[in-house]
Tab-separated table of C-alpha atoms in Angstrom:
chain	number	residue	atom	x	y	z
A	726	UNK	CA	0.000	0.000	0.000
A	727	UNK	CA	2.803	2.380	0.926
A	728	UNK	CA	4.632	1.454	-2.273
A	729	UNK	CA	1.498	2.179	-4.326
A	730	UNK	CA	1.042	5.573	-2.648
A	731	UNK	CA	4.691	6.410	-3.272
A	732	UNK	CA	4.313	5.494	-6.948
A	733	UNK	CA	1.239	7.705	-7.293
A	734	UNK	CA	3.049	10.572	-5.577
A	735	UNK	CA	6.029	10.165	-7.930
A	736	UNK	CA	3.731	10.096	-10.983
A	737	UNK	CA	1.911	13.230	-9.826
A	738	UNK	CA	5.254	14.960	-9.247
A	739	UNK	CA	6.208	14.247	-12.846
A	740	UNK	CA	2.872	15.420	-14.210
A	741	UNK	CA	2.401	18.504	-12.038
A	742	UNK	CA	4.691	20.807	-14.071
A	743	UNK	CA	2.762	19.837	-17.207
A	744	UNK	CA	-0.579	20.458	-15.506
A	745	UNK	CA	0.582	23.825	-14.172
A	746	UNK	CA	2.040	24.863	-17.537
A	747	UNK	CA	-1.154	23.987	-19.398
A	748	UNK	CA	-3.483	25.737	-16.945
A	749	UNK	CA	-5.021	28.910	-18.425
A	750	UNK	CA	-4.795	30.724	-15.038
A	751	UNK	CA	-1.203	31.394	-13.993
A	752	UNK	CA	0.625	33.130	-11.133
A	753	UNK	CA	1.025	36.611	-12.646
A	754	UNK	CA	4.082	37.580	-10.619
A	755	UNK	CA	5.953	34.453	-11.693
A	756	UNK	CA	5.046	35.080	-15.337
A	757	UNK	CA	6.248	38.696	-15.125
A	758	UNK	CA	9.535	37.572	-13.562
A	759	UNK	CA	10.021	35.032	-16.338
A	760	UNK	CA	9.411	37.705	-18.985
A	761	UNK	CA	12.085	39.902	-17.431
A	762	UNK	CA	14.515	36.985	-17.212
A	763	UNK	CA	14.022	36.336	-20.937
A	764	UNK	CA	14.550	39.998	-21.817
A	765	UNK	CA	17.647	40.315	-19.629
A	766	UNK	CA	19.142	37.132	-21.053
A	767	UNK	CA	18.698	38.405	-24.616
A	768	UNK	CA	20.339	41.694	-23.670
A	769	UNK	CA	23.284	39.947	-22.033
A	770	UNK	CA	23.854	37.984	-25.242
A	771	UNK	CA	24.074	41.107	-27.396
A	772	UNK	CA	27.832	41.198	-26.981
A	773	UNK	CA	28.283	37.595	-28.079
A	774	UNK	CA	25.643	36.892	-30.736
A	775	UNK	CA	25.885	38.854	-33.955
A	776	UNK	CA	22.213	38.202	-34.665
A	777	UNK	CA	21.017	39.292	-31.215
A	778	UNK	CA	18.501	42.128	-30.910
A	779	UNK	CA	17.637	42.155	-27.213
A	780	UNK	CA	14.150	40.945	-28.108
A	781	UNK	CA	13.884	37.379	-26.761
A	782	UNK	CA	11.119	36.413	-29.191
A	783	UNK	CA	13.054	37.439	-32.290
A	784	UNK	CA	16.372	36.122	-31.008
A	785	UNK	CA	14.730	32.749	-30.434
A	786	UNK	CA	14.050	32.045	-34.130
A	787	UNK	CA	15.819	34.665	-36.249
A	788	UNK	CA	19.221	33.491	-35.071
A	789	UNK	CA	18.489	30.189	-36.816
A	790	UNK	CA	19.773	30.529	-40.390
A	791	UNK	CA	17.595	27.556	-41.354
A	792	UNK	CA	14.378	28.809	-39.775
A	793	UNK	CA	12.391	28.034	-42.948
A	794	UNK	CA	13.222	24.355	-42.458
A	795	UNK	CA	12.488	24.584	-38.744
A	796	UNK	CA	9.325	26.671	-38.821
A	797	UNK	CA	7.632	24.926	-35.944
A	798	UNK	CA	10.389	25.932	-33.527
A	799	UNK	CA	8.619	29.317	-33.473
A	800	UNK	CA	6.153	27.721	-31.039
A	801	UNK	CA	8.943	27.700	-28.419
A	802	UNK	CA	9.577	31.448	-28.694
A	803	UNK	CA	6.610	33.166	-27.031
A	804	UNK	CA	6.903	34.967	-23.706
A	805	UNK	CA	4.342	35.954	-21.108
A	806	UNK	CA	0.887	34.599	-20.487
A	807	UNK	CA	0.579	33.137	-23.989
A	808	UNK	CA	3.908	31.339	-23.792
A	809	UNK	CA	2.319	27.879	-23.806
A	810	UNK	CA	0.382	28.460	-27.038
A	811	UNK	CA	1.765	25.738	-29.294
A	812	UNK	CA	-0.491	26.348	-32.277
A	813	UNK	CA	-0.076	23.605	-34.857
A	814	UNK	CA	3.226	22.323	-33.509
A	815	UNK	CA	3.858	18.640	-34.311
A	816	UNK	CA	1.148	18.766	-36.968
A	817	UNK	CA	1.483	18.675	-40.739
A	818	UNK	CA	2.620	21.653	-42.813
A	819	UNK	CA	-0.329	22.947	-44.859
A	820	UNK	CA	0.468	25.245	-47.798
A	821	UNK	CA	-2.158	27.800	-48.848
A	822	UNK	CA	-2.116	27.877	-52.658
A	823	UNK	CA	-5.512	29.501	-53.348
A	824	UNK	CA	-6.371	33.020	-52.152
A	825	UNK	CA	-10.089	32.683	-52.930
A	826	UNK	CA	-12.891	32.347	-50.382
A	827	UNK	CA	-15.854	31.545	-52.601
A	828	UNK	CA	-17.726	29.058	-50.405
A	829	UNK	CA	-17.711	29.552	-46.620
A	830	UNK	CA	-19.739	26.393	-45.947
A	831	UNK	CA	-17.760	24.042	-48.198
A	832	UNK	CA	-14.320	25.662	-48.589
A	833	UNK	CA	-11.955	24.352	-51.252
A	834	UNK	CA	-8.772	22.470	-50.346
A	835	UNK	CA	-5.823	24.805	-50.774
A	836	UNK	CA	-7.627	27.790	-49.266
A	837	UNK	CA	-6.908	29.334	-45.881
A	838	UNK	CA	-10.453	28.665	-44.690
A	839	UNK	CA	-10.156	24.950	-45.472
A	840	UNK	CA	-7.010	24.783	-43.340
A	841	UNK	CA	-8.181	26.593	-40.218
A	842	UNK	CA	-11.362	24.529	-39.742
A	843	UNK	CA	-9.635	21.132	-39.680
A	844	UNK	CA	-9.670	19.110	-36.466
A	845	UNK	CA	-6.000	18.086	-36.430
A	846	UNK	CA	-3.051	20.380	-35.623
A	847	UNK	CA	-1.783	22.225	-38.715
A	848	UNK	CA	1.092	24.622	-39.360
A	849	UNK	CA	-0.248	26.841	-42.144
A	850	UNK	CA	2.119	28.637	-44.547
A	851	UNK	CA	1.678	30.374	-47.908
A	852	UNK	CA	2.956	29.402	-51.349
A	853	UNK	CA	3.391	33.013	-52.470
A	854	UNK	CA	2.412	36.614	-51.759
A	855	UNK	CA	-1.364	36.970	-51.694
A	856	UNK	CA	-4.280	39.191	-50.718
A	857	UNK	CA	-7.149	37.240	-49.163
A	858	UNK	CA	-10.529	38.976	-49.085
A	859	UNK	CA	-12.705	36.811	-46.874
A	860	UNK	CA	-16.437	36.594	-47.542
A	861	UNK	CA	-17.180	35.899	-43.865
A	862	UNK	CA	-15.317	35.551	-40.557
A	863	UNK	CA	-12.413	33.114	-40.624
A	864	UNK	CA	-13.507	30.881	-37.738
A	865	UNK	CA	-10.501	28.974	-36.454
A	866	UNK	CA	-10.351	25.509	-34.929
A	867	UNK	CA	-7.915	24.655	-32.118
A	868	UNK	CA	-4.208	23.890	-32.565
A	869	UNK	CA	-3.508	26.008	-35.623
A	870	UNK	CA	-0.622	28.279	-36.605
A	871	UNK	CA	-0.997	30.797	-39.420
A	872	UNK	CA	2.619	31.565	-40.334
A	873	UNK	CA	3.087	34.373	-42.853
A	874	UNK	CA	6.896	34.348	-42.815
A	875	UNK	CA	8.470	34.275	-46.268
A	876	UNK	CA	5.466	35.814	-48.042
A	877	UNK	CA	3.536	39.077	-47.994
A	878	UNK	CA	0.069	37.992	-46.905
A	879	UNK	CA	-2.792	40.470	-46.531
A	880	UNK	CA	-6.158	39.636	-45.003
A	881	UNK	CA	-8.126	42.694	-45.982
A	882	UNK	CA	-11.351	44.140	-47.315
A	883	UNK	CA	-13.773	41.703	-45.675
A	884	UNK	CA	-14.475	40.087	-42.310
A	885	UNK	CA	-11.288	38.888	-40.623
A	886	UNK	CA	-10.143	36.394	-37.955
A	887	UNK	CA	-12.334	34.929	-35.188
A	888	UNK	CA	-10.905	32.771	-32.368
A	889	UNK	CA	-14.004	31.571	-30.517
A	890	UNK	CA	-13.999	28.957	-27.743
A	891	UNK	CA	-10.816	27.342	-29.064
A	892	UNK	CA	-7.294	26.981	-27.736
A	893	UNK	CA	-3.660	26.993	-28.886
A	894	UNK	CA	-3.609	29.482	-31.737
A	895	UNK	CA	-0.541	31.264	-33.158
A	896	UNK	CA	-0.943	34.053	-35.715
A	897	UNK	CA	2.356	35.367	-37.040
A	898	UNK	CA	3.455	37.708	-39.796
A	899	UNK	CA	0.134	38.751	-41.365
A	900	UNK	CA	-1.040	42.134	-42.630
A	901	UNK	CA	-4.588	42.533	-41.309
A	902	UNK	CA	-6.429	45.666	-42.345
A	903	UNK	CA	-9.674	47.224	-43.568
A	904	UNK	CA	-11.714	44.515	-41.859
A	905	UNK	CA	-15.496	44.688	-42.260
A	906	UNK	CA	-18.531	43.263	-40.527
A	907	UNK	CA	-20.006	40.007	-41.757
A	908	UNK	CA	-22.708	37.588	-40.727
A	909	UNK	CA	-26.377	36.707	-41.220
A	910	UNK	CA	-25.301	33.554	-42.991
A	911	UNK	CA	-23.992	30.046	-42.412
A	912	UNK	CA	-20.239	29.564	-41.906
A	913	UNK	CA	-18.320	26.320	-41.376
A	914	UNK	CA	-16.139	26.083	-38.249
A	915	UNK	CA	-15.106	22.401	-38.415
A	916	UNK	CA	-15.273	19.527	-40.910
A	917	UNK	CA	-18.433	18.264	-39.213
A	918	UNK	CA	-20.250	21.488	-38.342
A	919	UNK	CA	-21.428	24.763	-39.801
A	920	UNK	CA	-23.877	27.196	-38.267
A	921	UNK	CA	-25.645	30.512	-38.622
A	922	UNK	CA	-23.559	33.528	-37.678
A	923	UNK	CA	-25.050	36.806	-36.514
A	924	UNK	CA	-23.468	40.140	-37.446
A	925	UNK	CA	-19.786	40.192	-36.475
A	926	UNK	CA	-18.020	43.150	-34.873
A	927	UNK	CA	-15.554	43.700	-37.686
A	928	UNK	CA	-12.411	43.197	-35.574
A	929	UNK	CA	-9.032	42.390	-37.060
A	930	UNK	CA	-8.595	39.549	-34.565
A	931	UNK	CA	-11.554	38.686	-32.331
A	932	UNK	CA	-10.779	36.410	-29.355
A	933	UNK	CA	-13.975	35.177	-27.697
A	934	UNK	CA	-13.610	32.626	-24.903
A	935	UNK	CA	-10.201	31.576	-26.260
A	936	UNK	CA	-7.091	30.494	-24.363
A	937	UNK	CA	-3.391	30.010	-25.121
A	938	UNK	CA	-3.334	32.564	-27.931
A	939	UNK	CA	-0.254	34.292	-29.402
A	940	UNK	CA	-0.482	37.111	-31.975
A	941	UNK	CA	2.999	38.164	-33.113
A	942	UNK	CA	4.609	40.320	-35.799
A	943	UNK	CA	1.359	41.333	-37.477
A	944	UNK	CA	0.550	44.694	-39.017
A	945	UNK	CA	-2.979	45.864	-38.184
A	946	UNK	CA	-4.930	48.968	-39.195
A	947	UNK	CA	-8.290	50.484	-40.091
A	948	UNK	CA	-10.839	47.889	-38.996
A	949	UNK	CA	-14.540	48.415	-38.312
A	950	UNK	CA	-14.339	47.862	-34.541
A	951	UNK	CA	-11.142	46.755	-32.763
A	952	UNK	CA	-7.786	45.697	-34.127
A	953	UNK	CA	-7.429	42.967	-31.478
A	954	UNK	CA	-10.253	42.365	-28.984
A	955	UNK	CA	-10.281	39.657	-26.289
A	956	UNK	CA	-13.513	39.152	-24.360
A	957	UNK	CA	-15.836	36.631	-22.661
A	958	UNK	CA	-13.391	34.717	-20.492
A	959	UNK	CA	-10.422	34.711	-22.852
A	960	UNK	CA	-7.049	34.277	-21.150
A	961	UNK	CA	-3.424	33.106	-21.497
A	962	UNK	CA	-2.754	35.570	-24.310
A	963	UNK	CA	0.415	37.240	-25.604
A	964	UNK	CA	0.240	40.105	-28.110
A	965	UNK	CA	3.772	40.939	-29.237
A	966	UNK	CA	5.839	42.700	-31.901
A	967	UNK	CA	2.804	44.016	-33.758
A	968	UNK	CA	2.602	47.323	-35.640
A	969	UNK	CA	-0.717	49.115	-35.228
A	970	UNK	CA	-1.714	52.314	-37.042
A	971	UNK	CA	-4.684	54.399	-38.250
A	972	UNK	CA	-7.446	53.181	-35.988
A	973	UNK	CA	-9.764	54.441	-33.247
A	974	UNK	CA	-10.480	51.672	-30.702
A	975	UNK	CA	-7.288	49.662	-30.892
A	976	UNK	CA	-7.452	46.864	-28.311
A	977	UNK	CA	-10.252	45.896	-25.916
A	978	UNK	CA	-9.391	43.373	-23.194
A	979	UNK	CA	-12.527	42.522	-21.221
A	980	UNK	CA	-16.135	42.556	-22.387
A	981	UNK	CA	-17.752	44.991	-19.932
A	982	UNK	CA	-17.508	46.218	-16.351
A	983	UNK	CA	-20.340	43.870	-15.366
A	984	UNK	CA	-18.911	40.751	-17.049
A	985	UNK	CA	-17.011	39.370	-14.069
A	986	UNK	CA	-15.981	36.154	-15.856
A	987	UNK	CA	-13.130	38.221	-17.298
A	988	UNK	CA	-11.496	38.369	-13.838
A	989	UNK	CA	-9.297	35.444	-14.888
A	990	UNK	CA	-8.111	37.211	-18.038
A	991	UNK	CA	-4.299	37.403	-18.217
A	992	UNK	CA	-2.613	39.122	-21.152
A	993	UNK	CA	0.959	40.113	-22.006
A	994	UNK	CA	1.376	43.070	-24.381
A	995	UNK	CA	5.069	43.258	-25.312
A	996	UNK	CA	7.342	44.875	-27.910
A	997	UNK	CA	4.467	46.350	-29.930
A	998	UNK	CA	4.651	49.619	-31.830
A	999	UNK	CA	1.553	51.757	-31.419
A	1000	UNK	CA	2.071	54.121	-34.332
A	1001	UNK	CA	0.448	57.013	-36.124
A	1002	UNK	CA	-3.272	57.660	-36.401
A	1003	UNK	CA	-4.356	55.821	-33.237
A	1004	UNK	CA	-6.927	57.296	-30.855
A	1005	UNK	CA	-7.514	55.106	-27.769
A	1006	UNK	CA	-7.466	51.624	-26.153
A	1007	UNK	CA	-3.797	50.647	-26.271
A	1008	UNK	CA	-5.138	48.635	-24.482
A	1009	UNK	CA	-8.452	49.200	-22.643
A	1010	UNK	CA	-8.442	46.716	-19.744
A	1011	UNK	CA	-11.127	45.274	-17.483
A	1012	UNK	CA	-11.035	42.948	-14.456
A	1013	UNK	CA	-7.916	40.854	-15.203
A	1014	UNK	CA	-4.121	41.118	-15.054
A	1015	UNK	CA	-2.302	42.882	-17.884
A	1016	UNK	CA	1.470	43.102	-18.288
A	1017	UNK	CA	2.253	45.957	-20.685
A	1018	UNK	CA	6.013	45.843	-21.237
A	1019	UNK	CA	8.573	47.364	-23.631
A	1020	UNK	CA	6.059	48.847	-26.068
A	1021	UNK	CA	6.645	51.958	-28.164
A	1022	UNK	CA	3.839	54.525	-28.096
A	1023	UNK	CA	4.435	57.229	-30.687
A	1024	UNK	CA	0.960	58.665	-31.032
A	1025	UNK	CA	-2.516	58.762	-29.536
A	1026	UNK	CA	-5.359	61.262	-29.610
A	1027	UNK	CA	-7.485	60.405	-26.546
A	1028	UNK	CA	-5.423	58.092	-24.298
A	1029	UNK	CA	-2.946	55.234	-24.500
A	1030	UNK	CA	-3.595	52.777	-21.631
A	1031	UNK	CA	-6.933	52.718	-19.817
A	1032	UNK	CA	-8.860	50.478	-17.457
A	1033	UNK	CA	-11.957	49.994	-15.323
A	1034	UNK	CA	-13.574	47.339	-13.100
A	1035	UNK	CA	-10.445	46.893	-10.951
A	1036	UNK	CA	-7.902	45.550	-13.436
A	1037	UNK	CA	-4.242	45.148	-12.549
A	1038	UNK	CA	-2.180	46.933	-15.210
A	1039	UNK	CA	1.556	46.366	-14.793
A	1040	UNK	CA	3.180	48.904	-17.137
A	1041	UNK	CA	6.960	48.524	-17.394
A	1042	UNK	CA	9.640	49.811	-19.729
A	1043	UNK	CA	7.303	51.472	-22.218
A	1044	UNK	CA	8.230	54.535	-24.272
A	1045	UNK	CA	5.532	57.209	-24.509
A	1046	UNK	CA	5.899	60.014	-27.029
A	1047	UNK	CA	2.759	62.067	-26.492
A	1048	UNK	CA	1.212	64.312	-29.150
A	1049	UNK	CA	1.578	68.056	-28.751
A	1050	UNK	CA	-1.618	68.409	-26.745
A	1051	UNK	CA	-1.675	69.184	-23.011
A	1052	UNK	CA	-4.552	66.816	-22.180
A	1053	UNK	CA	-2.778	63.917	-23.916
A	1054	UNK	CA	0.271	64.229	-21.659
A	1055	UNK	CA	-1.523	63.479	-18.378
A	1056	UNK	CA	-2.773	60.433	-16.517
A	1057	UNK	CA	-6.251	61.994	-16.667
A	1058	UNK	CA	-7.279	64.833	-18.989
A	1059	UNK	CA	-8.435	68.263	-17.855
A	1060	UNK	CA	-12.071	67.541	-18.752
A	1061	UNK	CA	-13.202	66.750	-15.185
A	1062	UNK	CA	-11.320	69.751	-13.829
A	1063	UNK	CA	-13.048	71.956	-16.386
A	1064	UNK	CA	-16.536	70.770	-15.374
A	1065	UNK	CA	-15.707	71.091	-11.667
A	1066	UNK	CA	-14.605	74.699	-12.086
A	1067	UNK	CA	-17.595	75.420	-14.321
A	1068	UNK	CA	-20.093	74.229	-11.698
A	1069	UNK	CA	-18.345	76.214	-8.944
A	1070	UNK	CA	-18.552	79.354	-11.069
A	1071	UNK	CA	-22.154	78.620	-12.071
A	1072	UNK	CA	-23.472	78.158	-8.531
A	1073	UNK	CA	-21.450	81.068	-7.123
A	1074	UNK	CA	-22.865	83.255	-9.884
A	1075	UNK	CA	-26.434	82.186	-9.023
A	1076	UNK	CA	-26.137	82.913	-5.287
A	1077	UNK	CA	-26.959	86.652	-5.446
A	1078	UNK	CA	-29.783	86.017	-7.895
A	1079	UNK	CA	-31.332	83.378	-5.625
A	1080	UNK	CA	-31.198	85.675	-2.604
A	1081	UNK	CA	-32.727	88.486	-4.580
A	1082	UNK	CA	-35.590	86.355	-5.871
A	1083	UNK	CA	-36.435	85.082	-2.372
A	1084	UNK	CA	-36.835	88.613	-1.053
């Protein structure tokens, strides 16, 4: 009996790191420390590695001269809360050869839509440069990587990417822009199922109840709603090395102040460039834990980072270059101060009039 208990204890000891690593909810302080260890290690190697950049994500795969033959090693390069997103690692390489999207219920083999709905893990790459105008949302199945390295791939002019109630997704190296709303039609989301979709938000990347998600090295701009939105219990997400421009509501993390299921949301936002023509939500956070680290903010019109409903926003090592506007250079704008002073003046001005009217 004692021997059996000891064996079970030993087995659990072996499995516990795997169980902890795969859990969507992580110890945020430990994750933040690990991010800083990765960054510091890359910086220390700058003097020894000619390919080093100080960015641990890029140094992980770009220092491999044969990365095209070892594409799936990218899955080992994420940092932060989405570090365990493996995407289509250990699955087959699927090559997109057809940029069309003619049938969203019965997509053709060779198209991007056909690849992302499959049940098995797939590492999706592109045969050549292409512009893909989707007819409806691209609804992804679990364990998929969309890897745009080596080609110029644009997803533009139609509905864009939806990650809904799935896990282990990597999106790397895509140009996502001019995304529109879609819906009011049937769309396939797996080989065995299609269903009716209501009107979509028109996000560049919509994460809805997803976990273990990594969006890296994408260029995003000018979408109908958000560039990247994560809501409805999504967690274990890293958004890194992206270039975002020309958009109003950039990134929403958390559905609403009343949606308390987002309390477990954990997101790392690292090494992104928030560029010209952006207005607000870089990001807009609710409820969860958000590590915003080593990002470059070069423009905003309303605000850069915002939050409500008691989020924890850990902002470290970011560069903020504010526009030449006094209200944009403060933690809170002067709007509340203006109204406060206005009401003081208004009521003070009315005092003599009130006394006069009463007599």
